[in-house]
C-alpha cells in the first residue's frame, strides 16, 4: 500500500534463496494517490511488513479496529483524518497469503479496549479477501463491510461506485 512496501516486497523476492511465484494485486490509482507516499528513510531503512499497524491513535481509547487491504485504506484514512477519530485503528494487510495471523494477533492484543473488529473491503461480498479472512480468522473478526454480492466486481457506473464507496466508509465509522 506504499512505495516502500512495494520496494521491500520486490527486494525480498529477489534475494530469497527459495523462488516462489509472487502475485501482486495493486490498482494503478495508487501510483498517483496523494497519500500514497514513502520517505527516503522508509526506502533505505525499512522492511516489508505483512501487516501495518495504525500509529495515529490513542491506544487506550481505541474501541474499533478496522482491518483492510488495498486502496480502501486511503479512503478510510481520509475519513478518519476528517473526523479526527483517534478511537479507531486502521490496520492494513499488505500480505494476504501466507496469512499473517501471528502479526494480526500481536497487533490486536495491543488494543485492550477494542470492542469491535471489522474487515472492510471495496469488493462485493463474494469477491476480494473476505471469504478467505472468514475461513482463516473467523474468531477475531466480528463483522465484514463490503458491497452486496455481485457477478461483477464493479457497478459500471461511476456515480454509483462513488456512492457505494462512501457507504462502505461511513459504515466503518458508524
PDB file of N, CA, C and O in Angstrom, residues 93-153:
ATOM      1  N   UNK A  93      -3.622  -5.061   5.810  1.00  0.00           N
ATOM      2  CA  UNK A  93      -2.906  -6.271   5.425  1.00  0.00           C
ATOM      3  C   UNK A  93      -2.280  -6.024   4.069  1.00  0.00           C
ATOM      4  O   UNK A  93      -2.984  -5.775   3.105  1.00  0.00           O
ATOM      5  N   UNK A  94      -0.975  -6.089   4.004  1.00  0.00           N
ATOM      6  CA  UNK A  94      -0.278  -5.954   2.734  1.00  0.00           C
ATOM      7  C   UNK A  94       0.143  -7.312   2.199  1.00  0.00           C
ATOM      8  O   UNK A  94       0.700  -7.408   1.118  1.00  0.00           O
ATOM      9  N   UNK A  95      -0.122  -8.345   2.975  1.00  0.00           N
ATOM     10  CA  UNK A  95       0.126  -9.717   2.524  1.00  0.00           C
ATOM     11  C   UNK A  95      -1.037 -10.558   3.017  1.00  0.00           C
ATOM     12  O   UNK A  95      -1.290 -10.633   4.215  1.00  0.00           O
ATOM     13  N   UNK A  96      -1.746 -11.168   2.101  1.00  0.00           N
ATOM     14  CA  UNK A  96      -2.900 -11.986   2.480  1.00  0.00           C
ATOM     15  C   UNK A  96      -2.515 -13.451   2.586  1.00  0.00           C
ATOM     16  O   UNK A  96      -3.028 -14.174   3.429  1.00  0.00           O
ATOM     17  N   UNK A  97      -1.593 -13.903   1.732  1.00  0.00           N
ATOM     18  CA  UNK A  97      -1.157 -15.289   1.791  1.00  0.00           C
ATOM     19  C   UNK A  97       0.356 -15.359   1.717  1.00  0.00           C
ATOM     20  O   UNK A  97       0.935 -14.705   0.848  1.00  0.00           O
ATOM     21  N   UNK A  98       1.055 -16.105   2.529  1.00  0.00           N
ATOM     22  CA  UNK A  98       0.514 -16.824   3.667  1.00  0.00           C
ATOM     23  C   UNK A  98      -0.053 -15.859   4.695  1.00  0.00           C
ATOM     24  O   UNK A  98       0.496 -14.774   4.908  1.00  0.00           O
ATOM     25  N   UNK A  99      -1.142 -16.273   5.307  1.00  0.00           N
ATOM     26  CA  UNK A  99      -1.871 -15.387   6.200  1.00  0.00           C
ATOM     27  C   UNK A  99      -1.038 -15.034   7.427  1.00  0.00           C
ATOM     28  O   UNK A  99      -0.541 -15.909   8.124  1.00  0.00           O
ATOM     29  N   UNK A 100      -0.876 -13.726   7.708  1.00  0.00           N
ATOM     30  CA  UNK A 100      -0.042 -13.287   8.839  1.00  0.00           C
ATOM     31  C   UNK A 100      -0.819 -13.253  10.163  1.00  0.00           C
ATOM     32  O   UNK A 100      -0.948 -12.218  10.813  1.00  0.00           O
ATOM     33  N   UNK A 101      -1.336 -14.391  10.569  1.00  0.00           N
ATOM     34  CA  UNK A 101      -2.170 -14.472  11.773  1.00  0.00           C
ATOM     35  C   UNK A 101      -1.467 -14.041  13.044  1.00  0.00           C
ATOM     36  O   UNK A 101      -2.047 -13.340  13.872  1.00  0.00           O
ATOM     37  N   UNK A 102      -0.211 -14.439  13.207  1.00  0.00           N
ATOM     38  CA  UNK A 102       0.529 -14.082  14.424  1.00  0.00           C
ATOM     39  C   UNK A 102       0.721 -12.577  14.530  1.00  0.00           C
ATOM     40  O   UNK A 102       0.590 -11.995  15.603  1.00  0.00           O
ATOM     41  N   UNK A 103       1.024 -11.928  13.397  1.00  0.00           N
ATOM     42  CA  UNK A 103       1.212 -10.477  13.397  1.00  0.00           C
ATOM     43  C   UNK A 103      -0.098  -9.758  13.734  1.00  0.00           C
ATOM     44  O   UNK A 103      -0.114  -8.795  14.490  1.00  0.00           O
ATOM     45  N   UNK A 104      -1.197 -10.248  13.177  1.00  0.00           N
ATOM     46  CA  UNK A 104      -2.500  -9.632  13.473  1.00  0.00           C
ATOM     47  C   UNK A 104      -2.846  -9.828  14.937  1.00  0.00           C
ATOM     48  O   UNK A 104      -3.305  -8.892  15.603  1.00  0.00           O
ATOM     49  N   UNK A 105      -2.624 -11.032  15.465  1.00  0.00           N
ATOM     50  CA  UNK A 105      -2.891 -11.285  16.889  1.00  0.00           C
ATOM     51  C   UNK A 105      -2.088 -10.343  17.779  1.00  0.00           C
ATOM     52  O   UNK A 105      -2.603  -9.806  18.759  1.00  0.00           O
ATOM     53  N   UNK A 106      -0.821 -10.146  17.428  1.00  0.00           N
ATOM     54  CA  UNK A 106       0.044  -9.260  18.228  1.00  0.00           C
ATOM     55  C   UNK A 106      -0.496  -7.827  18.212  1.00  0.00           C
ATOM     56  O   UNK A 106      -0.532  -7.152  19.241  1.00  0.00           O
ATOM     57  N   UNK A 107      -0.947  -7.376  17.046  1.00  0.00           N
ATOM     58  CA  UNK A 107      -1.473  -6.011  16.934  1.00  0.00           C
ATOM     59  C   UNK A 107      -2.798  -5.885  17.677  1.00  0.00           C
ATOM     60  O   UNK A 107      -3.013  -4.922  18.420  1.00  0.00           O
ATOM     61  N   UNK A 108      -3.692  -6.853  17.499  1.00  0.00           N
ATOM     62  CA  UNK A 108      -4.991  -6.776  18.177  1.00  0.00           C
ATOM     63  C   UNK A 108      -4.850  -6.840  19.695  1.00  0.00           C
ATOM     64  O   UNK A 108      -5.651  -6.243  20.417  1.00  0.00           O
ATOM     65  N   UNK A 109      -3.836  -7.548  20.188  1.00  0.00           N
ATOM     66  CA  UNK A 109      -3.612  -7.643  21.632  1.00  0.00           C
ATOM     67  C   UNK A 109      -3.261  -6.286  22.240  1.00  0.00           C
ATOM     68  O   UNK A 109      -3.523  -6.043  23.420  1.00  0.00           O
ATOM     69  N   UNK A 110      -2.671  -5.386  21.432  1.00  0.00           N
ATOM     70  CA  UNK A 110      -2.334  -4.045  21.928  1.00  0.00           C
ATOM     71  C   UNK A 110      -3.574  -3.253  22.301  1.00  0.00           C
ATOM     72  O   UNK A 110      -3.546  -2.439  23.220  1.00  0.00           O
ATOM     73  N   UNK A 111      -4.657  -3.486  21.567  1.00  0.00           N
ATOM     74  CA  UNK A 111      -5.873  -2.696  21.762  1.00  0.00           C
ATOM     75  C   UNK A 111      -6.770  -3.401  22.779  1.00  0.00           C
ATOM     76  O   UNK A 111      -7.722  -4.088  22.439  1.00  0.00           O
ATOM     77  N   UNK A 112      -6.469  -3.183  24.038  1.00  0.00           N
ATOM     78  CA  UNK A 112      -7.158  -3.861  25.123  1.00  0.00           C
ATOM     79  C   UNK A 112      -8.635  -3.483  25.211  1.00  0.00           C
ATOM     80  O   UNK A 112      -9.453  -4.270  25.635  1.00  0.00           O
ATOM     81  N   UNK A 113      -8.978  -2.247  24.856  1.00  0.00           N
ATOM     82  CA  UNK A 113     -10.359  -1.773  24.972  1.00  0.00           C
ATOM     83  C   UNK A 113     -11.163  -1.969  23.689  1.00  0.00           C
ATOM     84  O   UNK A 113     -12.271  -1.473  23.572  1.00  0.00           O
ATOM     85  N   UNK A 114     -10.586  -2.685  22.725  1.00  0.00           N
ATOM     86  CA  UNK A 114     -11.262  -2.899  21.453  1.00  0.00           C
ATOM     87  C   UNK A 114     -12.577  -3.645  21.666  1.00  0.00           C
ATOM     88  O   UNK A 114     -12.615  -4.692  22.276  1.00  0.00           O
ATOM     89  N   UNK A 115     -13.656  -3.079  21.153  1.00  0.00           N
ATOM     90  CA  UNK A 115     -14.971  -3.690  21.300  1.00  0.00           C
ATOM     91  C   UNK A 115     -15.455  -4.319  20.001  1.00  0.00           C
ATOM     92  O   UNK A 115     -16.339  -5.159  20.009  1.00  0.00           O
ATOM     93  N   UNK A 116     -14.878  -3.900  18.863  1.00  0.00           N
ATOM     94  CA  UNK A 116     -15.365  -4.365  17.576  1.00  0.00           C
ATOM     95  C   UNK A 116     -14.206  -4.420  16.576  1.00  0.00           C
ATOM     96  O   UNK A 116     -13.470  -3.450  16.437  1.00  0.00           O
ATOM     97  N   UNK A 117     -14.063  -5.552  15.917  1.00  0.00           N
ATOM     98  CA  UNK A 117     -13.057  -5.692  14.869  1.00  0.00           C
ATOM     99  C   UNK A 117     -13.788  -5.938  13.560  1.00  0.00           C
ATOM    100  O   UNK A 117     -14.567  -6.871  13.450  1.00  0.00           O
ATOM    101  N   UNK A 118     -13.523  -5.067  12.583  1.00  0.00           N
ATOM    102  CA  UNK A 118     -14.205  -5.131  11.291  1.00  0.00           C
ATOM    103  C   UNK A 118     -13.233  -5.477  10.180  1.00  0.00           C
ATOM    104  O   UNK A 118     -12.061  -5.106  10.234  1.00  0.00           O
ATOM    105  N   UNK A 119     -13.728  -6.160   9.154  1.00  0.00           N
ATOM    106  CA  UNK A 119     -12.989  -6.319   7.904  1.00  0.00           C
ATOM    107  C   UNK A 119     -13.718  -5.459   6.884  1.00  0.00           C
ATOM    108  O   UNK A 119     -14.925  -5.603   6.691  1.00  0.00           O
ATOM    109  N   UNK A 120     -13.006  -4.562   6.223  1.00  0.00           N
ATOM    110  CA  UNK A 120     -13.601  -3.668   5.233  1.00  0.00           C
ATOM    111  C   UNK A 120     -12.924  -3.905   3.890  1.00  0.00           C
ATOM    112  O   UNK A 120     -11.701  -3.913   3.809  1.00  0.00           O
ATOM    113  N   UNK A 121     -13.739  -4.072   2.852  1.00  0.00           N
ATOM    114  CA  UNK A 121     -13.211  -4.216   1.500  1.00  0.00           C
ATOM    115  C   UNK A 121     -14.160  -3.531   0.536  1.00  0.00           C
ATOM    116  O   UNK A 121     -15.346  -3.407   0.798  1.00  0.00           O
ATOM    117  N   UNK A 122     -13.613  -3.065  -0.576  1.00  0.00           N
ATOM    118  CA  UNK A 122     -14.456  -2.394  -1.553  1.00  0.00           C
ATOM    119  C   UNK A 122     -15.068  -3.363  -2.547  1.00  0.00           C
ATOM    120  O   UNK A 122     -16.007  -3.013  -3.248  1.00  0.00           O
ATOM    121  N   UNK A 123     -14.574  -4.585  -2.601  1.00  0.00           N
ATOM    122  CA  UNK A 123     -15.138  -5.585  -3.496  1.00  0.00           C
ATOM    123  C   UNK A 123     -16.459  -6.113  -2.932  1.00  0.00           C
ATOM    124  O   UNK A 123     -16.729  -5.987  -1.740  1.00  0.00           O
ATOM    125  N   UNK A 124     -17.271  -6.746  -3.784  1.00  0.00           N
ATOM    126  CA  UNK A 124     -18.503  -7.370  -3.289  1.00  0.00           C
ATOM    127  C   UNK A 124     -18.203  -8.490  -2.289  1.00  0.00           C
ATOM    128  O   UNK A 124     -17.090  -9.011  -2.221  1.00  0.00           O
ATOM    129  N   UNK A 125     -19.225  -8.890  -1.558  1.00  0.00           N
ATOM    130  CA  UNK A 125     -19.077  -9.898  -0.513  1.00  0.00           C
ATOM    131  C   UNK A 125     -18.497 -11.209  -1.036  1.00  0.00           C
ATOM    132  O   UNK A 125     -17.700 -11.857  -0.363  1.00  0.00           O
ATOM    133  N   UNK A 126     -18.876 -11.608  -2.242  1.00  0.00           N
ATOM    134  CA  UNK A 126     -18.420 -12.879  -2.786  1.00  0.00           C
ATOM    135  C   UNK A 126     -17.084 -12.772  -3.531  1.00  0.00           C
ATOM    136  O   UNK A 126     -16.660 -13.708  -4.188  1.00  0.00           O
ATOM    137  N   UNK A 127     -16.418 -11.629  -3.432  1.00  0.00           N
ATOM    138  CA  UNK A 127     -15.110 -11.429  -4.061  1.00  0.00           C
ATOM    139  C   UNK A 127     -14.154 -10.842  -3.028  1.00  0.00           C
ATOM    140  O   UNK A 127     -14.514 -10.620  -1.899  1.00  0.00           O
ATOM    141  N   UNK A 128     -12.951 -10.563  -3.435  1.00  0.00           N
ATOM    142  CA  UNK A 128     -11.985  -9.985  -2.507  1.00  0.00           C
ATOM    143  C   UNK A 128     -11.537 -11.003  -1.480  1.00  0.00           C
ATOM    144  O   UNK A 128     -11.708 -12.207  -1.636  1.00  0.00           O
ATOM    145  N   UNK A 129     -10.972 -10.527  -0.401  1.00  0.00           N
ATOM    146  CA  UNK A 129     -10.371 -11.402   0.601  1.00  0.00           C
ATOM    147  C   UNK A 129     -11.333 -11.825   1.705  1.00  0.00           C
ATOM    148  O   UNK A 129     -10.956 -12.612   2.565  1.00  0.00           O
ATOM    149  N   UNK A 130     -12.573 -11.342   1.697  1.00  0.00           N
ATOM    150  CA  UNK A 130     -13.499 -11.588   2.801  1.00  0.00           C
ATOM    151  C   UNK A 130     -13.680 -13.073   3.102  1.00  0.00           C
ATOM    152  O   UNK A 130     -13.580 -13.501   4.253  1.00  0.00           O
ATOM    153  N   UNK A 131     -13.957 -13.896   2.097  1.00  0.00           N
ATOM    154  CA  UNK A 131     -14.208 -15.312   2.374  1.00  0.00           C
ATOM    155  C   UNK A 131     -12.945 -15.999   2.911  1.00  0.00           C
ATOM    156  O   UNK A 131     -13.032 -16.876   3.767  1.00  0.00           O
ATOM    157  N   UNK A 132     -11.795 -15.580   2.441  1.00  0.00           N
ATOM    158  CA  UNK A 132     -10.536 -16.127   2.946  1.00  0.00           C
ATOM    159  C   UNK A 132     -10.313 -15.697   4.392  1.00  0.00           C
ATOM    160  O   UNK A 132      -9.941 -16.516   5.244  1.00  0.00           O
ATOM    161  N   UNK A 133     -10.542 -14.435   4.678  1.00  0.00           N
ATOM    162  CA  UNK A 133     -10.399 -13.917   6.048  1.00  0.00           C
ATOM    163  C   UNK A 133     -11.361 -14.646   6.971  1.00  0.00           C
ATOM    164  O   UNK A 133     -11.017 -15.026   8.091  1.00  0.00           O
ATOM    165  N   UNK A 134     -12.570 -14.869   6.497  1.00  0.00           N
ATOM    166  CA  UNK A 134     -13.588 -15.552   7.294  1.00  0.00           C
ATOM    167  C   UNK A 134     -13.140 -16.974   7.641  1.00  0.00           C
ATOM    168  O   UNK A 134     -13.345 -17.433   8.766  1.00  0.00           O
ATOM    169  N   UNK A 135     -12.529 -17.661   6.687  1.00  0.00           N
ATOM    170  CA  UNK A 135     -12.044 -19.019   6.957  1.00  0.00           C
ATOM    171  C   UNK A 135     -10.841 -19.014   7.891  1.00  0.00           C
ATOM    172  O   UNK A 135     -10.728 -19.854   8.772  1.00  0.00           O
ATOM    173  N   UNK A 136      -9.921 -18.082   7.684  1.00  0.00           N
ATOM    174  CA  UNK A 136      -8.677 -18.075   8.443  1.00  0.00           C
ATOM    175  C   UNK A 136      -8.794 -17.400   9.815  1.00  0.00           C
ATOM    176  O   UNK A 136      -8.037 -17.710  10.720  1.00  0.00           O
ATOM    177  N   UNK A 137      -9.706 -16.455   9.932  1.00  0.00           N
ATOM    178  CA  UNK A 137      -9.714 -15.602  11.117  1.00  0.00           C
ATOM    179  C   UNK A 137     -11.113 -15.383  11.675  1.00  0.00           C
ATOM    180  O   UNK A 137     -11.443 -14.314  12.156  1.00  0.00           O
ATOM    181  N   UNK A 138     -11.946 -16.383  11.583  1.00  0.00           N
ATOM    182  CA  UNK A 138     -13.353 -16.295  11.965  1.00  0.00           C
ATOM    183  C   UNK A 138     -13.569 -15.786  13.397  1.00  0.00           C
ATOM    184  O   UNK A 138     -14.472 -15.002  13.658  1.00  0.00           O
ATOM    185  N   UNK A 139     -12.760 -16.220  14.332  1.00  0.00           N
ATOM    186  CA  UNK A 139     -12.976 -15.878  15.733  1.00  0.00           C
ATOM    187  C   UNK A 139     -12.593 -14.446  16.091  1.00  0.00           C
ATOM    188  O   UNK A 139     -13.036 -13.923  17.107  1.00  0.00           O
ATOM    189  N   UNK A 140     -11.770 -13.806  15.285  1.00  0.00           N
ATOM    190  CA  UNK A 140     -11.285 -12.477  15.642  1.00  0.00           C
ATOM    191  C   UNK A 140     -11.985 -11.335  14.919  1.00  0.00           C
ATOM    192  O   UNK A 140     -11.931 -10.204  15.379  1.00  0.00           O
ATOM    193  N   UNK A 141     -12.618 -11.607  13.784  1.00  0.00           N
ATOM    194  CA  UNK A 141     -13.302 -10.552  13.037  1.00  0.00           C
ATOM    195  C   UNK A 141     -14.789 -10.634  13.342  1.00  0.00           C
ATOM    196  O   UNK A 141     -15.430 -11.660  13.125  1.00  0.00           O
ATOM    197  N   UNK A 142     -15.337  -9.541  13.868  1.00  0.00           N
ATOM    198  CA  UNK A 142     -16.744  -9.521  14.279  1.00  0.00           C
ATOM    199  C   UNK A 142     -17.701  -9.333  13.116  1.00  0.00           C
ATOM    200  O   UNK A 142     -18.808  -9.863  13.131  1.00  0.00           O
ATOM    201  N   UNK A 143     -17.286  -8.552  12.131  1.00  0.00           N
ATOM    202  CA  UNK A 143     -18.212  -8.193  11.057  1.00  0.00           C
ATOM    203  C   UNK A 143     -17.429  -7.793   9.810  1.00  0.00           C
ATOM    204  O   UNK A 143     -16.309  -7.313   9.893  1.00  0.00           O
ATOM    205  N   UNK A 144     -18.049  -7.989   8.653  1.00  0.00           N
ATOM    206  CA  UNK A 144     -17.455  -7.561   7.397  1.00  0.00           C
ATOM    207  C   UNK A 144     -18.282  -6.447   6.776  1.00  0.00           C
ATOM    208  O   UNK A 144     -19.507  -6.441   6.881  1.00  0.00           O
ATOM    209  N   UNK A 145     -17.623  -5.508   6.145  1.00  0.00           N
ATOM    210  CA  UNK A 145     -18.298  -4.408   5.451  1.00  0.00           C
ATOM    211  C   UNK A 145     -17.822  -4.437   4.010  1.00  0.00           C
ATOM    212  O   UNK A 145     -16.619  -4.375   3.744  1.00  0.00           O
ATOM    213  N   UNK A 146     -18.773  -4.547   3.086  1.00  0.00           N
ATOM    214  CA  UNK A 146     -18.450  -4.697   1.670  1.00  0.00           C
ATOM    215  C   UNK A 146     -19.694  -4.400   0.853  1.00  0.00           C
ATOM    216  O   UNK A 146     -20.775  -4.196   1.391  1.00  0.00           O
ATOM    217  N   UNK A 147     -19.546  -4.417  -0.470  1.00  0.00           N
ATOM    218  CA  UNK A 147     -20.684  -4.278  -1.366  1.00  0.00           C
ATOM    219  C   UNK A 147     -21.481  -5.585  -1.341  1.00  0.00           C
ATOM    220  O   UNK A 147     -20.934  -6.644  -1.020  1.00  0.00           O
ATOM    221  N   UNK A 148     -22.748  -5.519  -1.729  1.00  0.00           N
ATOM    222  CA  UNK A 148     -23.550  -6.746  -1.780  1.00  0.00           C
ATOM    223  C   UNK A 148     -22.984  -7.674  -2.854  1.00  0.00           C
ATOM    224  O   UNK A 148     -22.337  -7.230  -3.807  1.00  0.00           O
ATOM    225  N   UNK A 149     -23.232  -8.967  -2.679  1.00  0.00           N
ATOM    226  CA  UNK A 149     -22.721  -9.967  -3.606  1.00  0.00           C
ATOM    227  C   UNK A 149     -23.149  -9.635  -5.029  1.00  0.00           C
ATOM    228  O   UNK A 149     -24.264  -9.184  -5.270  1.00  0.00           O
ATOM    229  N   UNK A 150     -22.242  -9.867  -5.963  1.00  0.00           N
ATOM    230  CA  UNK A 150     -22.487  -9.484  -7.348  1.00  0.00           C
ATOM    231  C   UNK A 150     -21.707 -10.391  -8.291  1.00  0.00           C
ATOM    232  O   UNK A 150     -20.716 -10.996  -7.901  1.00  0.00           O
ATOM    233  N   UNK A 151     -22.169 -10.453  -9.545  1.00  0.00           N
ATOM    234  CA  UNK A 151     -21.460 -11.240 -10.557  1.00  0.00           C
ATOM    235  C   UNK A 151     -20.262 -10.489 -11.120  1.00  0.00           C
ATOM    236  O   UNK A 151     -19.385 -11.083 -11.728  1.00  0.00           O
ATOM    237  N   UNK A 152     -20.232  -9.173 -10.923  1.00  0.00           N
ATOM    238  CA  UNK A 152     -19.111  -8.389 -11.430  1.00  0.00           C
ATOM    239  C   UNK A 152     -18.487  -7.589 -10.291  1.00  0.00           C
ATOM    240  O   UNK A 152     -19.164  -7.236  -9.332  1.00  0.00           O
ATOM    241  N   UNK A 153     -17.190  -7.290 -10.371  1.00  0.00           N
ATOM    242  CA  UNK A 153     -16.529  -6.568  -9.288  1.00  0.00           C
ATOM    243  C   UNK A 153     -16.876  -5.085  -9.221  1.00  0.00           C
ATOM    244  O   UNK A 153     -16.640  -4.445  -8.214  1.00  0.00           O
TER     245      UNK A 153
END
